[in-house]
mmCIF file of C-alpha atoms in Angstrom:
data_model
loop_
_atom_site.group_PDB
_atom_site.id
_atom_site.type_symbol
_atom_site.label_atom_id
_atom_site.label_comp_id
_atom_site.label_asym_id
_atom_site.label_seq_id
_atom_site.Cartn_x
_atom_site.Cartn_y
_atom_site.Cartn_z
ATOM 1 C CA MET E 13 -24.632 13.164 -16.139
ATOM 2 C CA THR E 14 -21.873 10.534 -16.294
ATOM 3 C CA LYS E 15 -18.816 11.567 -14.307
ATOM 4 C CA SER E 16 -15.272 10.769 -15.440
ATOM 5 C CA VAL E 17 -12.142 10.175 -13.352
ATOM 6 C CA ALA E 18 -8.512 9.622 -14.246
ATOM 7 C CA ILE E 19 -6.402 7.644 -11.775
ATOM 8 C CA ILE E 20 -2.744 8.658 -12.000
ATOM 9 C CA GLY E 21 0.397 7.503 -10.202
ATOM 10 C CA THR E 22 0.209 3.705 -10.043
ATOM 11 C CA ARG E 23 1.593 0.924 -12.214
ATOM 12 C CA GLY E 24 -1.840 0.451 -13.730
ATOM 13 C CA TYR E 25 -4.926 -1.740 -13.534
ATOM 14 C CA PRO E 26 -4.971 -4.490 -12.553
ATOM 15 C CA SER E 27 -1.556 -4.586 -10.890
ATOM 16 C CA TYR E 28 -0.375 -6.392 -7.757
ATOM 17 C CA TYR E 29 2.776 -4.391 -7.088
ATOM 18 C CA GLY E 30 2.000 -2.475 -3.893
ATOM 19 C CA GLY E 31 -0.492 -0.617 -1.745
ATOM 20 C CA PHE E 32 -1.534 1.965 -4.338
ATOM 21 C CA GLU E 33 -2.160 -0.785 -6.868
ATOM 22 C CA THR E 34 -4.222 -2.741 -4.346
ATOM 23 C CA ALA E 35 -6.341 0.339 -3.696
ATOM 24 C CA VAL E 36 -6.906 0.946 -7.405
ATOM 25 C CA ARG E 37 -7.965 -2.682 -7.934
ATOM 26 C CA LYS E 38 -10.795 -2.005 -5.472
ATOM 27 C CA ILE E 39 -11.657 1.665 -6.107
ATOM 28 C CA ALA E 40 -11.717 1.580 -9.922
ATOM 29 C CA PRO E 41 -14.335 -1.222 -10.264
ATOM 30 C CA HIS E 42 -16.417 0.352 -7.491
ATOM 31 C CA LEU E 43 -16.536 3.640 -9.385
ATOM 32 C CA ALA E 44 -17.333 1.860 -12.653
ATOM 33 C CA GLU E 45 -20.172 0.012 -10.955
ATOM 34 C CA SER E 46 -21.499 3.372 -9.746
ATOM 35 C CA GLY E 47 -21.607 4.700 -13.305
ATOM 36 C CA TRP E 48 -18.295 6.553 -13.545
ATOM 37 C CA GLN E 49 -16.090 6.540 -16.640
ATOM 38 C CA VAL E 50 -12.818 5.327 -15.143
ATOM 39 C CA THR E 51 -9.383 5.568 -16.771
ATOM 40 C CA VAL E 52 -6.365 4.153 -14.939
ATOM 41 C CA TYR E 53 -2.937 5.194 -16.200
ATOM 42 C CA GLY E 54 -0.114 2.696 -15.943
ATOM 43 C CA ARG E 55 3.036 1.233 -17.422
ATOM 44 C CA ASP E 56 3.447 -1.237 -20.233
ATOM 45 C CA GLY E 57 3.943 -4.779 -18.928
ATOM 46 C CA ALA E 58 3.043 -3.913 -15.330
ATOM 47 C CA THR E 59 -0.560 -5.148 -15.382
ATOM 48 C CA ARG E 60 -2.338 -8.483 -15.678
ATOM 49 C CA ASP E 61 -4.754 -8.035 -18.555
ATOM 50 C CA ASP E 62 -5.713 -11.718 -18.348
ATOM 51 C CA ASP E 63 -6.754 -11.357 -14.702
ATOM 52 C CA PRO E 64 -10.211 -12.974 -14.387
ATOM 53 C CA ALA E 65 -11.113 -10.378 -11.753
ATOM 54 C CA ARG E 66 -10.447 -7.506 -14.153
ATOM 55 C CA ASP E 67 -13.433 -5.191 -14.663
ATOM 56 C CA ALA E 68 -13.804 -4.581 -18.407
ATOM 57 C CA ARG E 69 -15.493 -1.243 -17.740
ATOM 58 C CA VAL E 70 -12.237 0.208 -16.416
ATOM 59 C CA VAL E 71 -10.096 1.675 -19.192
ATOM 60 C CA SER E 72 -6.365 0.969 -18.841
ATOM 61 C CA THR E 73 -4.073 3.454 -20.576
ATOM 62 C CA THR E 74 -0.305 3.021 -20.697
ATOM 63 C CA THR E 75 2.102 5.910 -21.190
ATOM 64 C CA GLY E 76 5.867 6.102 -21.518
ATOM 65 C CA GLY E 77 8.471 6.733 -18.875
ATOM 66 C CA ILE E 78 11.920 5.938 -17.572
ATOM 67 C CA GLU E 79 12.053 2.580 -15.790
ATOM 68 C CA SER E 80 14.391 3.248 -12.883
ATOM 69 C CA ARG E 81 14.044 3.356 -9.130
ATOM 70 C CA SER E 82 14.509 7.128 -8.914
ATOM 71 C CA LEU E 83 12.787 8.381 -12.084
ATOM 72 C CA SER E 84 9.935 5.991 -12.846
ATOM 73 C CA THR E 85 7.266 7.637 -10.682
ATOM 74 C CA LEU E 86 8.098 11.133 -11.908
ATOM 75 C CA SER E 87 8.377 10.240 -15.591
ATOM 76 C CA TYR E 88 5.311 7.996 -15.841
ATOM 77 C CA GLY E 89 3.301 10.476 -13.785
ATOM 78 C CA PHE E 90 4.261 13.278 -16.143
ATOM 79 C CA THR E 91 3.216 11.439 -19.302
ATOM 80 C CA ALA E 92 -0.039 10.332 -17.663
ATOM 81 C CA VAL E 93 -0.829 13.926 -16.726
ATOM 82 C CA LEU E 94 -0.098 15.071 -20.289
ATOM 83 C CA ASP E 95 -2.612 12.552 -21.622
ATOM 84 C CA ALA E 96 -5.175 13.570 -19.001
ATOM 85 C CA LEU E 97 -4.791 17.203 -20.062
ATOM 86 C CA VAL E 98 -5.928 16.212 -23.540
ATOM 87 C CA HIS E 99 -8.946 14.155 -22.436
ATOM 88 C CA LYS E 100 -9.858 16.393 -19.471
ATOM 89 C CA PRO E 101 -11.699 14.128 -17.003
ATOM 90 C CA ASP E 102 -14.032 15.705 -14.468
ATOM 91 C CA VAL E 103 -11.611 14.857 -11.652
ATOM 92 C CA ALA E 104 -8.258 13.129 -11.125
ATOM 93 C CA LEU E 105 -7.323 10.756 -8.323
ATOM 94 C CA VAL E 106 -3.557 11.145 -7.957
ATOM 95 C CA MET E 107 -1.392 8.742 -5.977
ATOM 96 C CA ASN E 108 2.001 9.718 -4.514
ATOM 97 C CA VAL E 109 3.357 13.188 -3.715
ATOM 98 C CA ALA E 110 6.110 12.763 -6.316
ATOM 99 C CA ASN E 111 3.381 13.621 -8.797
ATOM 100 C CA GLY E 112 2.796 16.880 -6.966
ATOM 101 C CA PHE E 113 5.085 18.598 -9.461
ATOM 102 C CA TRP E 114 2.480 18.026 -12.186
ATOM 103 C CA LEU E 115 -0.555 19.206 -10.196
ATOM 104 C CA PRO E 116 -0.256 22.822 -11.453
ATOM 105 C CA LEU E 117 -0.818 21.523 -14.994
ATOM 106 C CA LEU E 118 -4.037 19.808 -13.954
ATOM 107 C CA ARG E 119 -5.170 22.917 -12.104
ATOM 108 C CA LEU E 120 -4.517 25.139 -15.140
ATOM 109 C CA ARG E 121 -6.636 22.746 -17.196
ATOM 110 C CA GLY E 122 -9.458 23.026 -14.656
ATOM 111 C CA ILE E 123 -9.189 19.411 -13.426
ATOM 112 C CA PRO E 124 -9.682 19.152 -9.643
ATOM 113 C CA THR E 125 -7.463 16.622 -7.861
ATOM 114 C CA LEU E 126 -7.869 14.243 -4.955
ATOM 115 C CA VAL E 127 -4.320 13.335 -3.891
ATOM 116 C CA ASN E 128 -3.423 10.337 -1.739
ATOM 117 C CA VAL E 129 -0.207 11.558 -0.113
ATOM 118 C CA ASP E 130 0.899 8.063 1.006
ATOM 119 C CA GLY E 131 3.542 7.926 3.751
ATOM 120 C CA ILE E 132 6.377 10.275 4.624
ATOM 121 C CA GLU E 133 8.467 9.265 1.604
ATOM 122 C CA TRP E 134 11.376 11.601 2.358
ATOM 123 C CA GLU E 135 12.032 9.664 5.579
ATOM 124 C CA ARG E 136 12.402 6.296 3.835
ATOM 125 C CA ALA E 137 15.885 4.823 4.175
ATOM 126 C CA LYS E 138 15.871 3.417 0.644
ATOM 127 C CA TRP E 139 16.078 6.896 -0.892
ATOM 128 C CA GLY E 140 19.274 8.892 -1.295
ATOM 129 C CA ARG E 141 19.620 12.565 -0.507
ATOM 130 C CA LEU E 142 18.456 13.749 -3.936
ATOM 131 C CA ALA E 143 15.393 11.491 -3.953
ATOM 132 C CA LYS E 144 14.433 12.630 -0.463
ATOM 133 C CA PHE E 145 14.702 16.238 -1.613
ATOM 134 C CA VAL E 146 12.504 15.467 -4.615
ATOM 135 C CA PHE E 147 9.819 13.825 -2.458
ATOM 136 C CA ARG E 148 9.879 16.641 0.075
ATOM 137 C CA SER E 149 9.596 19.212 -2.727
ATOM 138 C CA GLY E 150 6.803 17.192 -4.312
ATOM 139 C CA ALA E 151 4.981 17.143 -0.996
ATOM 140 C CA ARG E 152 5.295 20.900 -0.681
ATOM 141 C CA THR E 153 3.945 21.334 -4.221
ATOM 142 C CA THR E 154 1.112 18.936 -3.404
ATOM 143 C CA ALA E 155 0.243 21.056 -0.383
ATOM 144 C CA TRP E 156 0.080 24.131 -2.612
ATOM 145 C CA PHE E 157 -1.758 22.752 -5.624
ATOM 146 C CA GLY E 158 -3.701 19.629 -4.571
ATOM 147 C CA THR E 159 -7.412 20.411 -4.428
ATOM 148 C CA ARG E 160 -8.137 17.857 -1.705
ATOM 149 C CA LEU E 161 -5.703 15.603 0.142
ATOM 150 C CA VAL E 162 -6.179 12.102 1.562
ATOM 151 C CA GLY E 163 -4.094 10.717 4.412
ATOM 152 C CA ASP E 164 -4.323 6.962 4.951
ATOM 153 C CA ALA E 165 -3.563 7.215 8.687
ATOM 154 C CA ARG E 166 -4.498 9.719 11.364
ATOM 155 C CA GLU E 167 -0.798 10.248 12.040
ATOM 156 C CA ILE E 168 -0.252 11.129 8.375
ATOM 157 C CA VAL E 169 -3.096 13.650 8.590
ATOM 158 C CA ARG E 170 -1.456 15.149 11.700
ATOM 159 C CA ARG E 171 1.962 15.356 10.016
ATOM 160 C CA TRP E 172 0.593 17.181 6.968
ATOM 161 C CA GLN E 173 -1.172 19.696 9.167
ATOM 162 C CA ALA E 174 1.986 20.236 11.228
ATOM 163 C CA ASP E 175 4.542 20.219 8.397
ATOM 164 C CA PHE E 176 2.642 21.903 5.564
ATOM 165 C CA GLY E 177 -0.402 23.551 7.115
ATOM 166 C CA ARG E 178 -2.770 21.493 4.948
ATOM 167 C CA ARG E 179 -5.776 19.588 6.179
ATOM 168 C CA ALA E 180 -6.337 16.121 4.767
ATOM 169 C CA VAL E 181 -9.295 13.783 4.982
ATOM 170 C CA PHE E 182 -8.579 10.463 6.687
ATOM 171 C CA ILE E 183 -9.345 7.443 4.495
ATOM 172 C CA PRO E 184 -7.342 4.298 5.343
ATOM 173 C CA TYR E 185 -6.696 1.243 3.236
ATOM 174 C CA GLY E 186 -8.949 -1.773 3.481
ATOM 175 C CA GLY E 187 -9.162 -5.489 3.065
ATOM 176 C CA GLU E 188 -11.632 -8.298 2.555
ATOM 177 C CA GLU E 189 -12.324 -11.497 4.447
ATOM 178 C CA PRO E 190 -11.278 -14.379 2.204
ATOM 179 C CA GLY E 191 -13.353 -17.250 3.572
ATOM 180 C CA ILE E 192 -11.711 -20.575 4.361
ATOM 181 C CA LEU E 193 -8.675 -21.215 2.151
ATOM 182 C CA PRO E 194 -6.484 -24.322 1.758
ATOM 183 C CA LEU E 195 -3.214 -24.674 3.623
ATOM 184 C CA GLU E 196 -0.038 -24.367 1.564
ATOM 185 C CA SER E 197 1.490 -27.770 0.877
ATOM 186 C CA GLY E 198 4.218 -28.708 3.349
ATOM 187 C CA LEU E 199 3.102 -26.281 6.069
ATOM 188 C CA THR E 200 1.055 -26.756 9.241
ATOM 189 C CA HIS E 201 -1.737 -24.493 10.467
ATOM 190 C CA ARG E 202 -0.341 -21.959 12.967
ATOM 191 C CA GLY E 203 3.021 -23.675 12.721
ATOM 192 C CA TYR E 204 5.081 -21.233 10.642
ATOM 193 C CA ALA E 205 6.370 -17.660 10.691
ATOM 194 C CA LEU E 206 5.550 -15.405 7.750
ATOM 195 C CA VAL E 207 6.822 -12.090 6.417
ATOM 196 C CA VAL E 208 5.314 -10.279 3.415
ATOM 197 C CA ALA E 209 7.195 -7.174 2.309
ATOM 198 C CA ARG E 210 9.041 -5.387 -0.428
ATOM 199 C CA PHE E 211 12.768 -5.683 0.265
ATOM 200 C CA VAL E 212 13.583 -2.126 1.329
ATOM 201 C CA PRO E 213 15.321 -1.000 4.557
ATOM 202 C CA GLU E 214 12.287 0.596 6.207
ATOM 203 C CA ASN E 215 10.391 -2.707 6.066
ATOM 204 C CA THR E 216 12.844 -4.347 8.487
ATOM 205 C CA VAL E 217 13.429 -7.256 6.100
ATOM 206 C CA ALA E 218 17.180 -7.520 6.759
ATOM 207 C CA GLU E 219 16.534 -7.792 10.488
ATOM 208 C CA PHE E 220 13.866 -10.427 9.942
ATOM 209 C CA VAL E 221 16.189 -12.454 7.717
ATOM 210 C CA GLU E 222 18.721 -12.543 10.551
ATOM 211 C CA ALA E 223 15.961 -13.446 13.010
ATOM 212 C CA ALA E 224 14.828 -16.214 10.645
ATOM 213 C CA ARG E 225 18.108 -18.051 11.174
ATOM 214 C CA THR E 226 17.075 -18.474 14.819
ATOM 215 C CA ILE E 227 13.375 -19.058 14.180
ATOM 216 C CA ALA E 228 14.141 -21.783 11.608
ATOM 217 C CA ARG E 229 15.872 -23.917 14.229
ATOM 218 C CA SER E 230 12.432 -24.867 15.543
ATOM 219 C CA HIS E 231 9.791 -23.623 13.078
ATOM 220 C CA ASP E 232 9.164 -23.150 9.373
ATOM 221 C CA VAL E 233 9.660 -19.669 7.935
ATOM 222 C CA VAL E 234 7.991 -18.346 4.760
ATOM 223 C CA ILE E 235 9.294 -15.178 3.102
ATOM 224 C CA VAL E 236 7.174 -13.412 0.462
ATOM 225 C CA GLY E 237 8.585 -10.447 -1.459
ATOM 226 C CA SER E 238 11.627 -9.157 -3.281
ATOM 227 C CA SER E 239 13.366 -5.901 -4.118
ATOM 228 C CA GLY E 240 12.328 -6.155 -7.754
ATOM 229 C CA TYR E 241 15.875 -5.274 -8.761
ATOM 230 C CA GLY E 242 17.912 -8.332 -7.685
ATOM 231 C CA ASP E 243 19.619 -6.494 -4.827
ATOM 232 C CA GLU E 244 21.922 -7.828 -2.109
ATOM 233 C CA LEU E 245 18.976 -8.608 0.139
ATOM 234 C CA ASP E 246 17.474 -10.846 -2.547
ATOM 235 C CA GLU E 247 20.796 -12.695 -2.669
ATOM 236 C CA ALA E 248 20.880 -13.048 1.126
ATOM 237 C CA VAL E 249 17.341 -14.472 1.231
ATOM 238 C CA ALA E 250 18.101 -16.841 -1.640
ATOM 239 C CA GLU E 251 21.188 -18.058 0.213
ATOM 240 C CA LEU E 252 19.227 -18.569 3.436
ATOM 241 C CA ALA E 253 16.464 -20.507 1.658
ATOM 242 C CA ALA E 254 19.051 -22.666 -0.123
ATOM 243 C CA THR E 255 20.920 -23.571 3.066
ATOM 244 C CA SER E 256 18.039 -23.859 5.549
ATOM 245 C CA PRO E 257 15.455 -26.589 4.822
ATOM 246 C CA ARG E 258 12.873 -24.822 7.019
ATOM 247 C CA VAL E 259 13.024 -21.507 5.121
ATOM 248 C CA THR E 260 10.941 -21.003 1.959
ATOM 249 C CA TRP E 261 11.272 -17.932 -0.253
ATOM 250 C CA LEU E 262 8.334 -17.438 -2.618
ATOM 251 C CA GLY E 263 9.426 -14.126 -4.129
ATOM 252 C CA HIS E 264 6.707 -11.733 -5.269
ATOM 253 C CA LEU E 265 3.250 -13.336 -5.287
ATOM 254 C CA SER E 266 0.541 -12.079 -7.638
ATOM 255 C CA ASP E 267 -1.840 -14.901 -6.680
ATOM 256 C CA ASP E 268 -4.098 -13.182 -4.141
ATOM 257 C CA ARG E 269 -5.734 -16.368 -2.868
ATOM 258 C CA ARG E 270 -2.399 -18.013 -2.193
ATOM 259 C CA LEU E 271 -1.164 -14.973 -0.277
ATOM 260 C CA LEU E 272 -4.396 -14.729 1.712
ATOM 261 C CA ALA E 273 -4.095 -18.416 2.608
ATOM 262 C CA LEU E 274 -0.555 -17.885 3.868
ATOM 263 C CA TRP E 275 -1.791 -15.124 6.184
ATOM 264 C CA GLN E 276 -4.813 -17.149 7.278
ATOM 265 C CA HIS E 277 -2.802 -20.156 8.428
ATOM 266 C CA ALA E 278 0.317 -18.387 9.749
ATOM 267 C CA GLY E 279 1.266 -18.852 13.367
ATOM 268 C CA ALA E 280 3.112 -15.526 13.508
ATOM 269 C CA TYR E 281 3.081 -12.843 10.822
ATOM 270 C CA PHE E 282 5.878 -10.293 11.152
ATOM 271 C CA HIS E 283 5.014 -6.813 9.901
ATOM 272 C CA GLY E 284 8.103 -4.614 9.779
ATOM 273 C CA HIS E 285 6.851 -1.575 7.831
ATOM 274 C CA SER E 286 7.944 1.579 9.615
ATOM 275 C CA VAL E 287 7.359 4.740 7.546
ATOM 276 C CA GLY E 288 4.023 4.488 5.715
ATOM 277 C CA GLY E 289 0.600 5.074 7.185
ATOM 278 C CA THR E 290 -2.103 2.412 7.195
ATOM 279 C CA ASN E 291 -0.452 -0.487 5.393
ATOM 280 C CA PRO E 292 -2.716 -2.599 3.125
ATOM 281 C CA ALA E 293 -0.773 -5.783 3.844
ATOM 282 C CA LEU E 294 -1.272 -5.348 7.577
ATOM 283 C CA VAL E 295 -4.992 -4.685 7.208
ATOM 284 C CA GLN E 296 -5.424 -7.710 4.952
ATOM 285 C CA ALA E 297 -3.436 -9.893 7.354
ATOM 286 C CA MET E 298 -5.761 -8.797 10.157
ATOM 287 C CA LEU E 299 -8.871 -9.713 8.162
ATOM 288 C CA CYS E 300 -7.302 -13.104 7.447
ATOM 289 C CA GLY E 301 -6.860 -13.631 11.189
ATOM 290 C CA ALA E 302 -3.047 -13.661 11.232
ATOM 291 C CA PRO E 303 -1.499 -13.419 14.708
ATOM 292 C CA THR E 304 0.791 -10.429 14.219
ATOM 293 C CA VAL E 305 4.169 -9.344 15.559
ATOM 294 C CA ALA E 306 4.780 -5.774 14.372
ATOM 295 C CA ARG E 307 7.612 -3.302 14.491
ATOM 296 C CA ASP E 308 6.750 -0.761 17.161
ATOM 297 C CA THR E 309 5.723 2.381 15.278
ATOM 298 C CA VAL E 310 2.974 4.922 15.701
ATOM 299 C CA TYR E 311 1.387 3.713 12.449
ATOM 300 C CA ASN E 312 1.314 0.022 13.387
ATOM 301 C CA ARG E 313 -0.075 0.832 16.822
ATOM 302 C CA GLU E 314 -2.804 2.970 15.240
ATOM 303 C CA VAL E 315 -3.917 0.102 13.009
ATOM 304 C CA LEU E 316 -3.492 -2.866 15.365
ATOM 305 C CA GLY E 317 -4.499 -1.294 18.655
ATOM 306 C CA ASP E 318 -4.334 -4.071 21.258
ATOM 307 C CA SER E 319 -4.470 -6.873 18.704
ATOM 308 C CA GLY E 320 -0.740 -7.251 18.036
ATOM 309 C CA VAL E 321 2.649 -7.803 19.650
ATOM 310 C CA PHE E 322 5.043 -4.865 19.221
ATOM 311 C CA VAL E 323 8.822 -5.254 19.080
ATOM 312 C CA ALA E 324 11.995 -3.262 18.548
ATOM 313 C CA PRO E 325 13.548 -3.620 15.054
ATOM 314 C CA THR E 326 16.355 -5.961 16.085
ATOM 315 C CA PRO E 327 16.890 -9.603 15.088
ATOM 316 C CA ALA E 328 16.946 -10.703 18.729
ATOM 317 C CA ALA E 329 13.676 -8.979 19.634
ATOM 318 C CA ILE E 330 11.957 -10.228 16.474
ATOM 319 C CA SER E 331 13.046 -13.855 16.861
ATOM 320 C CA GLU E 332 12.126 -13.945 20.555
ATOM 321 C CA ALA E 333 8.616 -12.536 19.979
ATOM 322 C CA VAL E 334 7.943 -14.756 16.962
ATOM 323 C CA VAL E 335 9.153 -17.964 18.630
ATOM 324 C CA ASP E 336 7.149 -17.156 21.786
ATOM 325 C CA LEU E 337 3.983 -16.617 19.735
ATOM 326 C CA LEU E 338 4.518 -19.785 17.700
ATOM 327 C CA GLY E 339 4.659 -21.708 20.962
ATOM 328 C CA ASP E 340 1.469 -20.232 22.423
ATOM 329 C CA PRO E 341 -1.688 -21.468 20.600
ATOM 330 C CA VAL E 342 -4.044 -19.728 23.027
ATOM 331 C CA ARG E 343 -2.459 -16.349 22.450
ATOM 332 C CA GLN E 344 -2.364 -16.964 18.704
ATOM 333 C CA GLU E 345 -6.131 -17.374 18.536
ATOM 334 C CA ALA E 346 -6.791 -14.462 20.896
ATOM 335 C CA LEU E 347 -4.706 -12.110 18.742
ATOM 336 C CA ALA E 348 -6.218 -13.476 15.527
ATOM 337 C CA ASP E 349 -9.777 -12.908 16.756
ATOM 338 C CA ALA E 350 -9.002 -9.418 18.076
ATOM 339 C CA ALA E 351 -7.280 -8.333 14.859
ATOM 340 C CA GLN E 352 -10.100 -9.632 12.700
ATOM 341 C CA ALA E 353 -12.748 -7.880 14.774
ATOM 342 C CA ARG E 354 -10.825 -4.585 14.663
ATOM 343 C CA ALA E 355 -10.353 -4.774 10.904
ATOM 344 C CA ARG E 356 -14.040 -5.540 10.336
ATOM 345 C CA GLU E 357 -14.937 -2.397 12.243
ATOM 346 C CA HIS E 358 -12.450 0.024 10.704
ATOM 347 C CA TYR E 359 -10.831 -1.333 7.530
ATOM 348 C CA THR E 360 -13.188 -2.798 4.908
ATOM 349 C CA TRP E 361 -12.878 -1.949 1.220
ATOM 350 C CA ALA E 362 -16.630 -1.521 0.774
ATOM 351 C CA ASP E 363 -16.673 1.407 3.200
ATOM 352 C CA ILE E 364 -13.408 2.894 1.967
ATOM 353 C CA CYS E 365 -14.460 2.830 -1.695
ATOM 354 C CA ARG E 366 -17.662 4.669 -0.774
ATOM 355 C CA ARG E 367 -15.611 7.321 1.024
ATOM 356 C CA TYR E 368 -13.346 7.830 -1.991
ATOM 357 C CA GLU E 369 -16.371 8.138 -4.257
ATOM 358 C CA ALA E 370 -17.938 10.716 -1.948
ATOM 359 C CA GLU E 371 -14.793 12.871 -2.051
ATOM 360 C CA LEU E 372 -14.514 12.604 -5.843
ATOM 361 C CA THR E 373 -18.219 13.427 -6.280
ATOM 362 C CA ALA E 374 -17.842 16.506 -4.085
ATOM 363 C CA LEU E 375 -14.893 17.707 -6.194
ATOM 364 C CA VAL E 376 -16.853 17.239 -9.428
ATOM 365 C CA ALA E 377 -19.798 19.177 -7.998
ATOM 366 C CA ARG E 378 -17.436 21.899 -6.840
ATOM 367 C CA GLY E 379 -15.977 22.151 -10.343
ATOM 368 C CA VAL E 380 -19.431 22.343 -11.915
ATOM 369 C CA ARG E 381 -20.444 25.163 -9.559
ATOM 370 C CA ARG E 382 -17.244 27.041 -10.332
ATOM 371 C CA ARG E 383 -17.772 26.782 -14.104
ATOM 372 C CA ARG E 384 -21.341 28.048 -13.712
#
């Protein structure tokens, strides 16, 4: 019997926006290859339908919603759930606890859910008081109505057990080794600092931008990312790139090979994410062999182990660690090798996709037994 799955809560397939979208670009084709009927819900204009890597077996369905920072996830999630209620897949893979409010509808329709709870959204600095309340409430509803929960880091699994009394299965994010890629024009191998991040407070971008003023006195600096809304931080980075000849701002990159090449040849990659669990960008950087300086958090230590340099989230600490690493080729290669070996052991997409499929298959079988 062919099994069907609806994937709800991302910008669609294929999309290059963030971690959820990266996961769906890997999980959806894997499921299709295994014989599943896969439908990914998304937003109009948020996907690359001309992407040569797109799997034609994956059905992309767009629904309506309100395009704003505070309401987009809730509104698009709601309309996606309404459509899923009509088509009734065997199981739904739901991303983001903000969609927890709609899980009772799926349960009433008899659709079991596997919910990736992401990070601790209500602790993110970018959200105001109301948004934090919404995420916390959504998490509580997810704990009540989600059939099975996925935590992408062991610390996330621990937090959900402690805060909500719900067990979650640990499935991290993954990455792939890219092979040898060409060096970006104008840069030197292991000669530049790199940051790749969405421009939000918890990613330590503002602190890195200040640190970059010091780093750029002696080394090239490449900044990848944006807020997506033309915020003050975008303006500050644009000003820095315009006034410092050693700073390059590339904005948001949807060219995977170009981004992988930047990680592969970087001399020091700064990873400032502080609130999420296992971060896909960090895992991919490790598989590319990027010597990494990371903000000191329990999540980054869980992923990197002994293969990174950990710093306080201050411009002085960041610039000192990055400049020191850029001046130490031996340590660069030692960290690169250690990170790559660790990622190969724990964070490959092939293994992670199999684990997602196993959880979804178990939920379908559970639903079949219940109906019988």
